[in-house]
Short mmCIF file of C-alpha atoms in Angstrom, two decimals:
data_model
loop_
_atom_site.label_atom_id
_atom_site.label_comp_id
_atom_site.label_asym_id
_atom_site.label_seq_id
_atom_site.Cartn_x
_atom_site.Cartn_y
_atom_site.Cartn_z
CA MET A 15 0.02 0.06 0.01
CA THR A 16 1.47 3.41 -0.92
CA LEU A 17 1.93 6.10 1.77
CA ASN A 18 -0.70 8.31 0.05
CA ARG A 19 -3.22 5.49 0.18
CA THR A 20 -2.37 4.67 3.78
CA CYS A 21 -2.93 8.31 4.73
CA ARG A 22 -6.29 8.44 2.79
CA ILE A 23 -7.54 5.31 4.46
CA ALA A 24 -6.38 6.50 7.94
CA SER A 25 -8.15 9.78 7.31
CA ALA A 26 -11.32 7.91 6.24
CA ILE A 27 -11.22 5.83 9.47
CA ALA A 28 -10.87 8.95 11.62
CA LEU A 29 -13.68 10.65 9.71
CA SER A 30 -15.92 7.60 10.09
CA LEU A 31 -15.42 7.49 13.88
CA SER A 32 -16.43 11.07 14.22
CA ALA A 33 -19.47 10.62 11.98
CA ILE A 34 -20.88 7.33 13.24
CA THR A 35 -23.77 9.00 15.05
CA THR A 36 -25.00 10.36 11.72
CA ALA A 37 -23.98 7.35 9.58
CA HIS A 38 -27.54 6.29 9.09
CA ALA A 39 -28.68 9.62 7.78
CA ALA A 40 -29.99 9.83 4.19
CA ASP A 41 -27.57 11.09 1.58
CA ALA A 42 -28.72 14.49 0.68
CA SER A 43 -28.19 13.98 -3.11
CA THR A 44 -29.84 10.60 -3.45
CA ASN A 45 -32.12 10.35 -0.45
CA GLU A 46 -30.70 6.85 0.11
CA PRO A 47 -29.22 5.61 3.35
CA ALA A 48 -25.57 6.07 4.25
CA TYR A 49 -24.05 3.69 6.84
CA GLY A 50 -20.87 3.62 8.81
CA PRO A 51 -17.84 1.43 7.97
CA GLU A 52 -19.11 -1.30 10.20
CA LEU A 53 -22.62 -0.98 8.91
CA GLU A 54 -23.65 1.39 11.76
CA GLY A 55 -27.27 2.41 11.36
CA PHE A 56 -28.46 -0.76 9.64
CA ASP A 57 -30.62 -2.97 11.89
CA TYR A 58 -30.14 -6.67 11.94
CA PRO A 59 -33.09 -9.16 12.49
CA ALA A 60 -31.71 -10.37 15.87
CA PRO A 61 -29.50 -8.94 18.63
CA VAL A 62 -25.82 -8.44 17.51
CA LYS A 63 -23.12 -9.56 19.85
CA GLN A 64 -19.38 -8.97 19.42
CA PHE A 65 -16.51 -11.50 19.71
CA ASN A 66 -13.33 -9.65 20.67
CA PHE A 67 -10.04 -11.24 19.80
CA THR A 68 -6.48 -10.47 18.61
CA SER A 69 -5.28 -11.70 15.18
CA GLN A 70 -2.08 -10.85 13.41
CA GLY A 71 -1.18 -8.41 16.20
CA VAL A 72 -4.36 -6.41 15.90
CA LYS A 73 -7.48 -6.19 18.19
CA LEU A 74 -10.44 -7.16 16.17
CA HIS A 75 -14.08 -7.97 16.70
CA MET A 76 -16.55 -10.22 14.91
CA ALA A 77 -20.29 -9.36 14.98
CA TYR A 78 -22.50 -12.35 15.27
CA MET A 79 -26.13 -13.37 16.02
CA ASP A 80 -26.87 -16.38 18.22
CA ILE A 81 -30.44 -17.60 17.81
CA ALA A 82 -31.87 -20.15 20.32
CA PRO A 83 -33.96 -23.00 19.00
CA GLN A 84 -37.70 -22.63 19.19
CA GLY A 85 -40.01 -25.41 20.40
CA LYS A 86 -38.28 -28.81 20.72
CA ALA A 87 -34.50 -28.39 20.41
CA SER A 88 -32.74 -30.74 18.00
CA GLY A 89 -29.47 -30.52 19.88
CA ARG A 90 -27.73 -29.37 16.76
CA THR A 91 -26.07 -26.09 15.94
CA ILE A 92 -25.84 -24.62 12.40
CA VAL A 93 -23.38 -21.88 11.55
CA LEU A 94 -24.30 -19.70 8.60
CA MET A 95 -21.48 -18.22 6.50
CA HIS A 96 -22.46 -15.28 4.27
CA GLY A 97 -21.23 -14.54 0.77
CA LYS A 98 -19.06 -11.69 -0.59
CA ASN A 99 -22.02 -9.39 -1.40
CA PHE A 100 -24.06 -10.46 1.58
CA CYS A 101 -24.02 -10.06 5.41
CA GLY A 102 -25.29 -12.10 8.29
CA ALA A 103 -28.54 -10.24 8.07
CA THR A 104 -29.23 -11.62 4.63
CA TRP A 105 -29.69 -15.06 6.21
CA GLU A 106 -32.90 -13.73 7.88
CA GLY A 107 -35.28 -16.20 6.34
CA SER A 108 -33.01 -19.21 6.97
CA MET A 109 -32.47 -18.11 10.61
CA LYS A 110 -36.17 -18.23 11.18
CA ALA A 111 -36.68 -21.48 9.37
CA LEU A 112 -33.80 -23.27 11.13
CA ALA A 113 -34.53 -21.94 14.68
CA GLY A 114 -38.23 -22.90 14.08
CA ALA A 115 -37.17 -26.37 13.29
CA GLY A 116 -35.22 -26.67 16.66
CA TYR A 117 -31.70 -25.75 15.59
CA ARG A 118 -29.37 -23.30 17.34
CA VAL A 119 -28.21 -20.81 14.75
CA VAL A 120 -24.97 -18.89 14.87
CA VAL A 121 -24.48 -16.18 12.26
CA PRO A 122 -21.24 -14.34 12.10
CA ASP A 123 -20.13 -11.39 9.93
CA GLN A 124 -16.53 -12.32 8.90
CA VAL A 125 -13.71 -9.80 9.46
CA GLY A 126 -13.72 -7.35 6.66
CA PHE A 127 -17.47 -7.54 6.18
CA CYS A 128 -20.55 -5.76 7.37
CA LYS A 129 -20.59 -5.11 11.20
CA SER A 130 -17.15 -6.64 11.85
CA SER A 131 -13.75 -5.00 11.99
CA LYS A 132 -12.22 -3.70 8.76
CA PRO A 133 -8.52 -3.60 9.55
CA GLN A 134 -6.11 -1.29 7.72
CA HIS A 135 -3.62 -4.21 7.28
CA TYR A 136 -4.64 -7.85 7.33
CA GLN A 137 -3.47 -10.99 5.45
CA TYR A 138 -6.73 -12.42 4.31
CA THR A 139 -6.79 -16.17 3.81
CA PHE A 140 -9.68 -18.62 4.03
CA GLN A 141 -7.53 -20.40 6.73
CA GLN A 142 -7.41 -17.26 8.84
CA LEU A 143 -11.18 -16.65 8.51
CA ALA A 144 -11.84 -20.30 9.43
CA GLU A 145 -9.59 -20.03 12.50
CA ASN A 146 -11.38 -16.84 13.55
CA THR A 147 -14.76 -18.61 13.28
CA ARG A 148 -13.59 -21.62 15.15
CA ALA A 149 -12.43 -19.26 18.02
CA LEU A 150 -15.77 -17.49 18.04
CA LEU A 151 -17.68 -20.86 18.15
CA GLU A 152 -15.45 -22.08 21.05
CA SER A 153 -16.13 -18.78 22.87
CA VAL A 154 -19.96 -19.47 22.81
CA GLY A 155 -19.61 -23.19 23.71
CA VAL A 156 -20.12 -24.74 20.29
CA LYS A 157 -17.92 -27.87 20.11
CA SER A 158 -19.24 -29.19 16.73
CA ALA A 159 -21.80 -27.88 14.22
CA THR A 160 -23.17 -28.09 10.75
CA ILE A 161 -21.40 -25.41 8.65
CA MET A 162 -23.54 -23.86 5.92
CA GLY A 163 -21.97 -21.44 3.50
CA HIS A 164 -23.38 -19.47 0.54
CA SER A 165 -21.31 -18.14 -2.37
CA THR A 166 -17.90 -17.10 -0.98
CA GLY A 167 -19.17 -18.51 2.36
CA GLY A 168 -19.20 -21.86 0.60
CA MET A 169 -15.56 -21.53 -0.10
CA LEU A 170 -14.92 -20.72 3.64
CA ALA A 171 -17.14 -23.56 4.66
CA VAL A 172 -15.08 -25.99 2.67
CA ARG A 173 -11.86 -24.71 4.12
CA TYR A 174 -13.37 -24.98 7.66
CA GLY A 175 -14.34 -28.53 7.03
CA LEU A 176 -10.85 -29.37 5.78
CA MET A 177 -9.22 -27.78 8.86
CA PHE A 178 -11.70 -28.89 11.44
CA PRO A 179 -13.23 -32.19 10.30
CA GLN A 180 -13.86 -33.45 13.86
CA GLN A 181 -15.87 -30.32 14.66
CA THR A 182 -17.84 -30.33 11.42
CA GLU A 183 -20.84 -32.63 11.47
CA GLN A 184 -22.15 -31.69 8.04
CA LEU A 185 -21.44 -29.21 5.30
CA VAL A 186 -24.16 -27.40 3.45
CA LEU A 187 -23.09 -25.49 0.28
CA VAL A 188 -25.51 -23.11 -1.23
CA ASN A 189 -24.42 -22.02 -4.69
CA PRO A 190 -20.84 -21.86 -3.54
CA ILE A 191 -18.22 -20.17 -5.75
CA GLY A 192 -14.77 -21.60 -6.17
CA LEU A 193 -16.08 -24.65 -8.04
CA GLU A 194 -13.58 -23.87 -10.82
CA ASP A 195 -10.17 -22.18 -10.77
CA TRP A 196 -10.63 -18.96 -12.64
CA LYS A 197 -6.95 -18.18 -12.65
CA ALA A 198 -6.11 -21.55 -14.32
CA LEU A 199 -8.87 -21.12 -16.75
CA GLY A 200 -7.44 -17.81 -18.02
CA VAL A 201 -9.23 -14.99 -16.03
CA PRO A 202 -6.54 -12.38 -15.62
CA SER A 203 -5.41 -11.17 -12.27
CA LEU A 204 -6.65 -7.70 -11.35
CA GLY A 205 -4.49 -7.32 -8.26
CA VAL A 206 -5.50 -5.51 -5.11
CA ASP A 207 -4.94 -2.01 -6.56
CA LYS A 208 -7.34 -2.48 -9.44
CA TRP A 209 -9.92 -4.23 -7.30
CA TYR A 210 -9.64 -1.19 -4.92
CA GLN A 211 -10.31 1.28 -7.83
CA ARG A 212 -13.25 -0.84 -8.99
CA GLU A 213 -14.72 -0.97 -5.51
CA LEU A 214 -14.62 2.82 -5.05
CA GLN A 215 -16.93 3.03 -8.00
CA THR A 216 -19.61 0.90 -6.18
CA THR A 217 -23.16 2.31 -6.37
CA ALA A 218 -26.64 0.96 -5.70
CA ASP A 219 -27.34 0.82 -9.43
CA ARG A 220 -24.21 -1.25 -10.15
CA ILE A 221 -24.97 -3.64 -7.29
CA ARG A 222 -28.62 -3.98 -8.41
CA ASN A 223 -27.87 -4.53 -12.08
CA TYR A 224 -25.20 -7.10 -11.31
CA GLU A 225 -27.30 -9.05 -8.89
CA LYS A 226 -30.39 -8.99 -11.20
CA ALA A 227 -28.41 -10.37 -14.19
CA THR A 228 -26.24 -12.77 -12.22
CA TYR A 229 -28.16 -13.83 -9.12
CA TYR A 230 -31.83 -13.52 -9.86
CA VAL A 231 -32.22 -14.72 -13.49
CA ASN A 232 -33.00 -11.18 -14.76
CA GLN A 233 -35.95 -10.91 -12.23
CA TRP A 234 -36.28 -8.40 -9.45
CA LYS A 235 -38.35 -8.37 -6.33
CA PRO A 236 -38.89 -5.52 -3.83
CA GLU A 237 -37.52 -7.70 -1.05
CA TYR A 238 -34.07 -7.71 -2.70
CA GLU A 239 -33.74 -4.00 -2.39
CA PRO A 240 -32.78 -3.71 1.32
CA TRP A 241 -29.79 -5.83 0.70
CA VAL A 242 -28.69 -3.56 -2.17
CA GLN A 243 -29.01 -0.55 0.03
CA MET A 244 -27.15 -2.37 2.83
CA LEU A 245 -24.09 -2.73 0.73
CA ALA A 246 -24.37 0.60 -1.15
CA GLY A 247 -24.90 2.47 2.12
CA MET A 248 -21.46 1.67 3.32
CA TYR A 249 -20.00 3.25 0.09
CA ARG A 250 -22.06 6.40 0.72
CA GLY A 251 -20.82 6.64 4.22
CA PRO A 252 -17.85 8.16 5.92
CA GLY A 253 -15.75 4.91 5.84
CA LYS A 254 -16.05 4.34 2.10
CA GLU A 255 -12.22 3.89 1.55
CA ILE A 256 -11.66 1.42 4.25
CA VAL A 257 -14.68 -0.54 3.20
CA ALA A 258 -13.40 -0.53 -0.46
CA TRP A 259 -9.88 -1.48 0.65
CA ASN A 260 -10.97 -4.55 2.66
CA SER A 261 -13.29 -5.49 -0.18
CA ALA A 262 -10.29 -5.50 -2.59
CA LEU A 263 -8.19 -7.61 -0.30
CA LEU A 264 -11.05 -10.05 -0.02
CA TYR A 265 -11.63 -10.30 -3.80
CA ASP A 266 -7.87 -11.03 -4.12
CA MET A 267 -8.23 -13.77 -1.53
CA ILE A 268 -11.10 -15.35 -3.43
CA TYR A 269 -9.29 -15.24 -6.85
CA THR A 270 -5.92 -16.61 -5.56
CA GLN A 271 -7.07 -19.35 -3.08
CA PRO A 272 -9.22 -21.94 -4.95
CA VAL A 273 -10.63 -24.81 -2.88
CA VAL A 274 -11.74 -26.87 -5.94
CA TYR A 275 -8.72 -29.13 -5.84
CA GLU A 276 -9.41 -30.30 -2.28
CA PHE A 277 -13.08 -31.47 -2.62
CA PRO A 278 -12.01 -35.10 -2.53
CA LEU A 279 -10.48 -34.63 0.93
CA LEU A 280 -13.77 -33.70 2.57
CA THR A 281 -14.92 -36.47 4.91
CA MET A 282 -18.23 -35.26 6.34
CA PRO A 283 -21.66 -35.58 4.69
CA THR A 284 -22.09 -32.61 2.28
CA LEU A 285 -25.33 -31.20 0.98
CA LEU A 286 -25.14 -29.24 -2.20
CA LEU A 287 -28.08 -26.84 -2.81
CA ILE A 288 -27.58 -25.38 -6.28
CA GLY A 289 -29.57 -22.97 -8.34
CA LEU A 290 -28.85 -23.93 -11.96
CA LYS A 291 -29.47 -20.53 -13.48
CA ASP A 292 -26.48 -19.20 -11.63
CA THR A 293 -23.64 -17.72 -13.75
CA THR A 294 -21.31 -16.31 -11.01
CA ALA A 295 -17.61 -16.20 -11.66
CA ILE A 296 -15.23 -13.78 -10.05
CA GLY A 297 -13.57 -11.48 -12.63
CA LYS A 298 -15.71 -12.70 -15.49
CA ASP A 299 -16.05 -9.17 -16.89
CA ALA A 300 -12.25 -8.96 -17.15
CA ALA A 301 -11.82 -12.21 -18.87
CA PRO A 302 -11.29 -12.62 -22.65
CA GLU A 303 -14.69 -12.35 -24.43
CA ALA A 304 -14.33 -15.90 -25.72
CA LEU A 305 -13.88 -17.29 -22.36
CA ARG A 306 -16.80 -15.56 -20.51
CA PRO A 307 -19.54 -17.92 -21.69
CA LYS A 308 -17.66 -20.93 -20.39
CA LEU A 309 -17.30 -19.56 -16.77
CA GLY A 310 -19.91 -20.01 -14.10
CA ASN A 311 -21.63 -22.91 -15.86
CA TYR A 312 -23.54 -24.16 -12.77
CA PRO A 313 -25.40 -27.14 -14.35
CA GLU A 314 -21.96 -28.53 -15.26
CA LEU A 315 -20.20 -27.35 -12.13
CA ALA A 316 -22.86 -28.87 -9.87
CA GLN A 317 -22.42 -32.33 -11.38
CA LYS A 318 -18.62 -32.16 -11.25
CA THR A 319 -18.64 -31.02 -7.55
CA ALA A 320 -21.08 -33.76 -6.52
CA LYS A 321 -18.82 -36.34 -8.00
CA ALA A 322 -15.67 -34.87 -6.46
CA ILE A 323 -16.96 -34.77 -2.92
CA PRO A 324 -17.12 -38.31 -1.40
CA LYS A 325 -20.30 -37.98 0.69
CA ALA A 326 -22.14 -35.37 -1.41
CA THR A 327 -25.93 -35.16 -1.91
CA LEU A 328 -26.92 -32.80 -4.75
CA VAL A 329 -30.25 -30.98 -4.79
CA THR A 330 -30.85 -28.64 -7.72
CA PHE A 331 -33.31 -25.82 -8.38
CA PRO A 332 -33.51 -25.60 -12.21
CA GLU A 333 -35.18 -22.14 -12.37
CA MET A 334 -33.18 -20.40 -9.64
CA GLY A 335 -30.00 -18.42 -9.68
CA HIS A 336 -27.18 -17.63 -7.22
CA ALA A 337 -29.41 -17.09 -4.13
CA PRO A 338 -32.10 -19.73 -4.08
CA GLN A 339 -32.65 -19.14 -0.38
CA MET A 340 -33.91 -15.68 -1.37
CA GLN A 341 -35.56 -16.39 -4.65
CA ASP A 342 -37.84 -19.13 -3.39
CA PRO A 343 -37.48 -19.38 0.42
CA LYS A 344 -40.27 -21.97 0.78
CA ALA A 345 -38.82 -24.45 -1.71
CA PHE A 346 -35.30 -23.86 -0.47
CA HIS A 347 -35.93 -24.33 3.16
CA GLU A 348 -37.97 -27.48 2.47
CA ALA A 349 -34.98 -29.02 0.78
CA LEU A 350 -32.65 -27.77 3.41
CA LEU A 351 -34.50 -29.19 6.34
CA LYS A 352 -34.98 -32.51 4.53
CA GLY A 353 -31.26 -32.60 3.76
CA LEU A 354 -30.35 -31.83 7.36
CA ALA A 355 -32.66 -34.47 8.73
CA ALA A 356 -31.11 -37.02 6.37
CA LYS A 357 -27.63 -36.68 7.81
CA LYS A 358 -26.27 -40.11 8.85
#
């Protein structure tokens, strides 16, 4: 990081701390919400707690929700790992469905995301995020759990299962990314600096247009809009630069740390819940034009992944995209609860 960028980010952090009390105020030019760098001003669907810890010599915190089972408890805990363009709050429907079925549900925001710390310097790896998550779970008395990850959270869930197989009862992967190695296929490296410049240009329109085309099969529902504003609000707020910088570091982690080669090493039962209309691939827009149509082919990737993971069960949603839990919550949660109950 250059000295100038370091100074800009440090200034942004100082500004954000002085402006947190007004971070939720509407942007005067757009009349849309602006949030603080740790999503101050955006309400979550359950009480948010903080896990304080030290990592890489820095004091950090991870925000999380811990929802008790309703009715007859199953005795099982499910950890929900959000995706790159998502937060713990976007699991709202799944939290309700799982708690209602008797599961304890723990929903963290990973470091670098949403209501958790956004450090100025951090070596982001999936191993580090998995270790952070394991420490959080130990702090709340969770010895073993089902780990459920969506999108980038699916990559993290796989890494977690590889690192902590004895503490992972079952994996649930919801349209995970990382089912192919984009780098090896020819997607060029953007590097952190280019990602940073791209992230500084983030707007609600860009988020909405991308998600509509890539996630929701060119359909849009009003219930998707709060999640657009959740992300865009951090880029309207006083901490825009530190948010963009951490996002750039995270994109580089996703691009450079594929998990696809290690699928055969997973030992736990794994439930794959895949919307087949998904076309997500990191850096696709920067890839050679001839390569783009070959990336993010989820009908093909779903089958390859199911064959690669020894104890995999594949459930597909032919008309859904990247976020089936949000497109058709009823159908998705029926399949999820059935798949959880079938774990041997």
